[in-house]
């Protein structure tokens, strides 16, 4: 049903819309971000501007990326008095964030993200990490646990290894469903991702690292020997730098990078 008042918005499921309504939580989030006047901030999915308003108070130059065109006039009216407020009507999954950092300070990315696109969006942003200073996101708690998990933890998996390869990750605090309208079915949490200035462990081939990590966790209850069999069978036999009797969850990022580099070298020796 169409809205009678164009400045009243019905939340849309299709766009993953769960609007923040708890002012205490909004303050907590903005405090965790710590916006400064000279920051170059971009907010993904501003919605009706719940977080945007406090960000603009601290940092009057602000970009937002919003896909739902019905929200654009609401945002325009609400933040009319800020000449530095710029709306980019676009799909964040396809958006060129690096263009916003061109000749400017590296980006601080913020967003209460639609949960269905959060993982691909984080990887889309990581491809542009050279332009990014840090990222603060509201995500499903389960995804935050996976991003921040350490070896041995049941949440430790492909997402943990690949995200921690590129970033330092902190699970900051939980946000319960009743802080949103409509309330989501799951617990949410705020996570901070800071791209490493210099990678602590450098993979010689990112493609090989991705393959190794994906295979290793595809059968996480099996030993690495079994999980990686299809790959190892194509390579010359060699003493590998990790114990193949272990499971993927026992390896840390450094182990995965070392293993991947050894595999890259073995492939090159063929
Ligand atoms: N930040 C607001 C809204 C969160 S809901 C708040 O906290 O209240 C998620 C927002 O992301 C919605 O505004 C939705 O329209 C927007 N969105 C959904 N998919 C998007 C995409 N692919 N690119 C940009 N924005 C998107």
Coordinates of C-alpha atoms and ligand atoms in Angstrom, one line a residue:
X1 CA 0.0 0.0 0.0
X2 CA 1.3 3.4 -0.9
X3 CA 2.2 5.8 1.9
X4 CA 0.0 8.9 2.0
X5 CA 2.6 11.1 3.6
X6 CA 5.8 10.9 1.5
X7 CA 7.9 11.7 4.6
X8 CA 6.5 8.6 6.4
X9 CA 8.2 5.4 5.6
X10 CA 7.1 1.8 5.9
X11 CA 10.1 -0.5 6.6
X12 CA 10.8 -2.7 3.7
X13 CA 11.9 -6.3 4.2
X14 CA 13.5 -6.5 0.7
X15 CA 16.0 -3.8 1.7
X16 CA 16.7 -5.4 5.1
X17 CA 15.2 -2.4 6.9
X18 CA 15.3 -2.5 10.7
X19 CA 15.5 1.1 11.9
X20 CA 17.2 2.0 15.2
X21 CA 14.9 3.7 17.6
X22 CA 16.8 3.4 20.9
X23 CA 18.6 6.7 21.6
X24 CA 20.8 5.2 24.2
X25 CA 22.1 2.7 21.8
X26 CA 22.6 5.3 19.0
X27 CA 24.7 7.4 21.4
X28 CA 26.7 4.3 22.4
X29 CA 27.4 3.5 18.7
X30 CA 28.4 7.1 17.9
X31 CA 30.7 7.2 20.9
X32 CA 32.4 4.0 19.8
X33 CA 32.9 5.5 16.3
X34 CA 34.2 8.8 17.8
X35 CA 33.6 11.0 14.8
X36 CA 35.9 14.1 14.4
X37 CA 35.3 17.3 12.4
X38 CA 38.0 16.5 9.8
X39 CA 37.0 12.8 9.3
X40 CA 35.9 11.5 5.9
X41 CA 32.9 9.4 6.9
X42 CA 30.6 7.4 4.7
X43 CA 27.5 5.8 6.1
X44 CA 26.0 2.8 4.3
X45 CA 22.2 2.5 4.5
X46 CA 21.3 5.7 6.5
X47 CA 17.6 4.7 6.4
X48 CA 15.7 7.6 8.1
X49 CA 18.9 9.0 9.6
X50 CA 19.0 7.5 13.1
X51 CA 22.8 7.4 13.2
X52 CA 23.3 10.0 10.5
X53 CA 22.0 12.9 12.7
X54 CA 24.6 12.4 15.4
X55 CA 27.4 11.8 12.9
X56 CA 26.5 15.1 11.1
X57 CA 26.7 17.0 14.4
X58 CA 30.3 16.0 14.9
X59 CA 31.3 15.8 11.2
X60 CA 29.4 18.2 8.9
X61 CA 31.0 16.7 5.7
X62 CA 29.3 13.3 5.3
X63 CA 28.5 10.9 2.5
X64 CA 25.7 8.4 2.7
X65 CA 25.0 5.5 0.3
X66 CA 21.3 4.5 0.2
X67 CA 19.5 2.1 -2.2
X68 CA 15.9 2.7 -1.3
X69 CA 14.9 5.7 -3.4
X70 CA 11.8 6.4 -1.2
X71 CA 14.1 7.3 1.6
X72 CA 16.1 10.0 -0.3
X73 CA 13.5 12.8 0.0
X74 CA 13.2 12.0 3.8
X75 CA 16.9 12.4 4.2
X76 CA 17.0 15.5 2.1
X77 CA 14.4 17.3 4.1
X78 CA 15.9 16.1 7.5
X79 CA 19.4 17.2 6.8
X80 CA 18.7 20.2 4.5
X81 CA 20.7 22.5 6.7
X82 CA 24.0 20.6 6.2
X83 CA 25.7 21.7 3.0
X84 CA 28.3 19.0 3.4
X85 CA 25.7 16.2 3.5
X86 CA 25.9 14.2 0.3
X87 CA 23.5 11.5 -0.7
X88 CA 24.7 8.8 -3.1
X89 CA 21.7 6.9 -4.4
X90 CA 23.3 3.6 -5.1
X91 CA 23.8 -0.1 -4.3
X92 CA 26.6 -0.3 -1.7
X93 CA 27.6 -3.7 -3.2
X94 CA 28.5 -2.0 -6.5
X95 CA 29.6 1.4 -5.1
X96 CA 33.1 2.7 -5.7
X97 CA 34.0 3.8 -2.2
X98 CA 37.6 4.6 -3.1
X99 CA 36.4 7.5 -5.2
X100 CA 35.2 9.2 -2.0
X101 CA 38.7 9.1 -0.6
X102 CA 40.4 10.4 -3.8
X103 CA 42.6 13.3 -2.6
X104 CA 40.9 13.2 0.8
X105 CA 41.5 11.5 4.1
X106 CA 41.0 7.7 4.1
X107 CA 37.4 6.7 4.7
X108 CA 35.7 5.8 8.0
X109 CA 32.9 3.5 7.0
X110 CA 29.8 3.2 9.2
X111 CA 26.5 1.3 8.9
X112 CA 23.7 -0.6 10.4
X113 CA 23.8 -3.0 7.5
X114 CA 21.1 -5.0 5.9
X115 CA 22.0 -8.4 7.3
X116 CA 21.5 -10.3 4.0
X117 CA 24.3 -8.5 2.3
X118 CA 26.7 -7.9 5.1
X119 CA 29.4 -10.5 4.3
X120 CA 29.6 -9.7 0.5
X121 CA 29.6 -6.0 1.4
X122 CA 32.5 -6.4 3.9
X123 CA 34.5 -8.2 1.2
X124 CA 33.6 -5.5 -1.4
X125 CA 34.9 -3.0 1.0
X126 CA 38.1 -5.0 1.8
X127 CA 38.9 -4.9 -1.9
X128 CA 39.0 -1.1 -1.5
X129 CA 40.9 -1.2 1.9
X130 CA 43.7 1.2 0.7
X131 CA 41.1 3.9 0.9
X132 CA 39.7 2.9 4.3
X133 CA 40.8 3.9 7.8
X134 CA 38.3 1.9 9.7
X135 CA 34.8 0.4 9.6
X136 CA 32.0 0.2 12.3
X137 CA 29.1 -2.0 11.5
X138 CA 25.9 -3.3 13.1
X139 CA 25.6 -6.9 12.2
X140 CA 23.9 -10.1 13.3
X141 CA 25.7 -11.1 16.5
X142 CA 26.4 -14.5 14.9
X143 CA 28.4 -12.9 12.1
X144 CA 30.3 -10.7 14.5
X145 CA 31.3 -13.8 16.5
X146 CA 32.5 -15.5 13.3
X147 CA 34.4 -12.4 12.2
X148 CA 36.2 -12.0 15.5
X149 CA 36.7 -15.8 16.4
X150 CA 40.1 -17.2 17.3
X151 CA 41.4 -20.7 16.6
X152 CA 39.7 -23.4 18.7
X153 CA 36.5 -21.4 18.9
X154 CA 33.5 -23.1 17.3
X155 CA 32.8 -19.9 15.4
X156 CA 36.3 -19.9 13.9
X157 CA 36.0 -20.5 10.1
X158 CA 36.6 -19.1 6.7
X159 CA 35.1 -15.7 7.4
X160 CA 37.4 -15.3 10.5
X161 CA 40.6 -16.2 8.7
X162 CA 39.9 -14.1 5.6
X163 CA 38.7 -11.1 7.5
X164 CA 41.5 -11.3 10.0
X165 CA 44.0 -11.6 7.2
X166 CA 43.1 -8.1 6.2
X167 CA 41.9 -6.5 9.4
X168 CA 42.1 -6.2 13.2
X169 CA 38.6 -7.0 14.4
X170 CA 36.9 -6.2 17.7
X171 CA 33.5 -7.3 18.9
X172 CA 32.4 -4.1 20.7
X173 CA 28.9 -4.7 22.2
X174 CA 25.5 -6.3 21.7
X175 CA 22.3 -4.6 20.6
X176 CA 19.1 -6.5 21.4
X177 CA 16.1 -6.7 19.0
X178 CA 13.9 -4.3 20.9
X179 CA 16.2 -1.4 19.9
X180 CA 14.9 -1.6 16.3
X181 CA 11.6 -1.1 14.5
X182 CA 10.6 -3.6 13.2
X183 CA 12.5 -5.8 15.7
X184 CA 14.8 -8.3 14.0
X185 CA 14.5 -12.0 15.0
X186 CA 18.2 -12.1 16.1
X187 CA 20.6 -10.5 18.4
X188 CA 22.8 -7.8 16.8
X189 CA 26.3 -6.5 17.7
X190 CA 28.6 -3.7 16.8
X191 CA 31.9 -4.7 15.3
X192 CA 35.0 -2.6 14.5
X193 CA 37.3 -3.6 11.6
X194 CA 40.6 -1.8 11.1
X195 CA 42.5 -2.7 7.9
X196 CA 46.2 -3.5 8.8
X197 CA 48.6 -0.8 7.6
X198 CA 51.0 -3.6 6.8
X199 CA 49.8 -7.2 6.6
X200 CA 51.2 -9.2 9.5
X201 CA 51.4 -12.3 7.2
X202 CA 51.7 -11.9 3.5
X203 CA 50.2 -14.5 1.2
X204 CA 52.1 -14.8 -2.1
X205 CA 48.9 -15.7 -3.8
X206 CA 45.5 -14.6 -2.4
X207 CA 43.8 -17.0 -4.7
X208 CA 45.7 -19.9 -3.2
X209 CA 45.0 -18.6 0.3
X210 CA 41.3 -18.5 -0.4
X211 CA 41.3 -22.0 -1.9
X212 CA 43.2 -23.5 1.0
X213 CA 41.0 -21.8 3.6
X214 CA 37.8 -22.7 1.8
X215 CA 38.8 -26.4 1.3
X216 CA 40.1 -26.7 4.9
X217 CA 36.8 -25.5 6.4
X218 CA 34.5 -27.2 3.8
X219 CA 34.8 -30.4 5.9
X220 CA 35.8 -28.9 9.2
X221 CA 35.4 -32.1 11.2
X222 CA 38.0 -33.9 9.0
X223 CA 41.7 -33.7 9.3
X224 CA 43.5 -31.3 6.9
X225 CA 45.0 -34.3 5.2
X226 CA 41.4 -35.3 4.2
X227 CA 39.9 -31.9 3.6
X228 CA 42.8 -30.8 1.4
X229 CA 43.2 -34.1 -0.4
X230 CA 41.9 -33.0 -3.8
X231 CA 44.4 -30.1 -3.8
X232 CA 47.4 -32.0 -2.4
X233 CA 46.9 -34.9 -4.8
X234 CA 47.7 -32.5 -7.7
X235 CA 51.0 -31.4 -6.1
X236 CA 54.4 -33.1 -5.7
X237 CA 54.8 -34.8 -2.4
X238 CA 56.4 -32.6 0.3
X239 CA 56.8 -32.2 4.0
X240 CA 54.3 -29.5 4.8
X241 CA 54.8 -26.8 7.4
X242 CA 51.6 -27.7 9.3
X243 CA 50.6 -31.0 10.9
X244 CA 48.0 -32.5 8.4
X245 CA 46.6 -34.6 11.3
X246 CA 45.1 -31.4 12.7
X247 CA 41.7 -29.9 11.9
X248 CA 41.3 -26.5 10.2
X249 CA 40.0 -24.9 13.4
X250 CA 43.4 -25.5 15.1
X251 CA 45.3 -23.3 12.6
X252 CA 45.7 -19.6 13.0
X253 CA 46.0 -17.0 10.2
X254 CA 49.8 -17.3 10.2
X255 CA 49.6 -21.1 9.8
X256 CA 47.1 -20.7 6.9
X257 CA 49.4 -18.2 5.2
X258 CA 52.5 -20.3 5.6
X259 CA 50.6 -23.4 4.2
X260 CA 49.2 -21.4 1.3
X261 CA 52.7 -20.0 0.5
X262 CA 54.1 -23.5 0.5
X263 CA 51.4 -24.7 -1.8
X264 CA 52.0 -21.7 -4.2
X265 CA 55.7 -22.7 -4.3
X266 CA 54.9 -26.3 -4.9
X267 CA 52.5 -25.3 -7.8
X268 CA 55.3 -23.2 -9.3
X269 CA 57.7 -26.1 -9.1
X270 CA 55.5 -28.3 -11.3
Ligands
LIG1 N1 20.9 3.2 9.5 C1 19.5 3.1 9.7 C2 18.8 2.1 8.7 C3 19.2 0.7 8.9 S1 18.3 -0.5 7.9 C4 19.1 2.9 11.1 O1 20.0 2.4 11.8 O2 18.0 3.1 11.5 C5 19.3 -0.8 6.6 C6 19.4 0.3 5.5 O3 20.2 -0.1 4.4 C7 18.1 0.7 4.9 O4 18.0 2.1 4.9 C8 18.1 0.1 3.5 O5 17.3 0.8 2.6 C9 19.6 0.2 3.2 N2 20.1 -0.7 2.2 C10 19.6 -2.0 1.9 N3 20.3 -2.5 0.9 C11 21.3 -1.6 0.5 C12 22.3 -1.6 -0.5 N4 22.5 -2.6 -1.2 N5 23.0 -0.4 -0.6 C13 22.8 0.6 0.2 N6 21.8 0.7 1.1 C14 21.1 -0.4 1.3

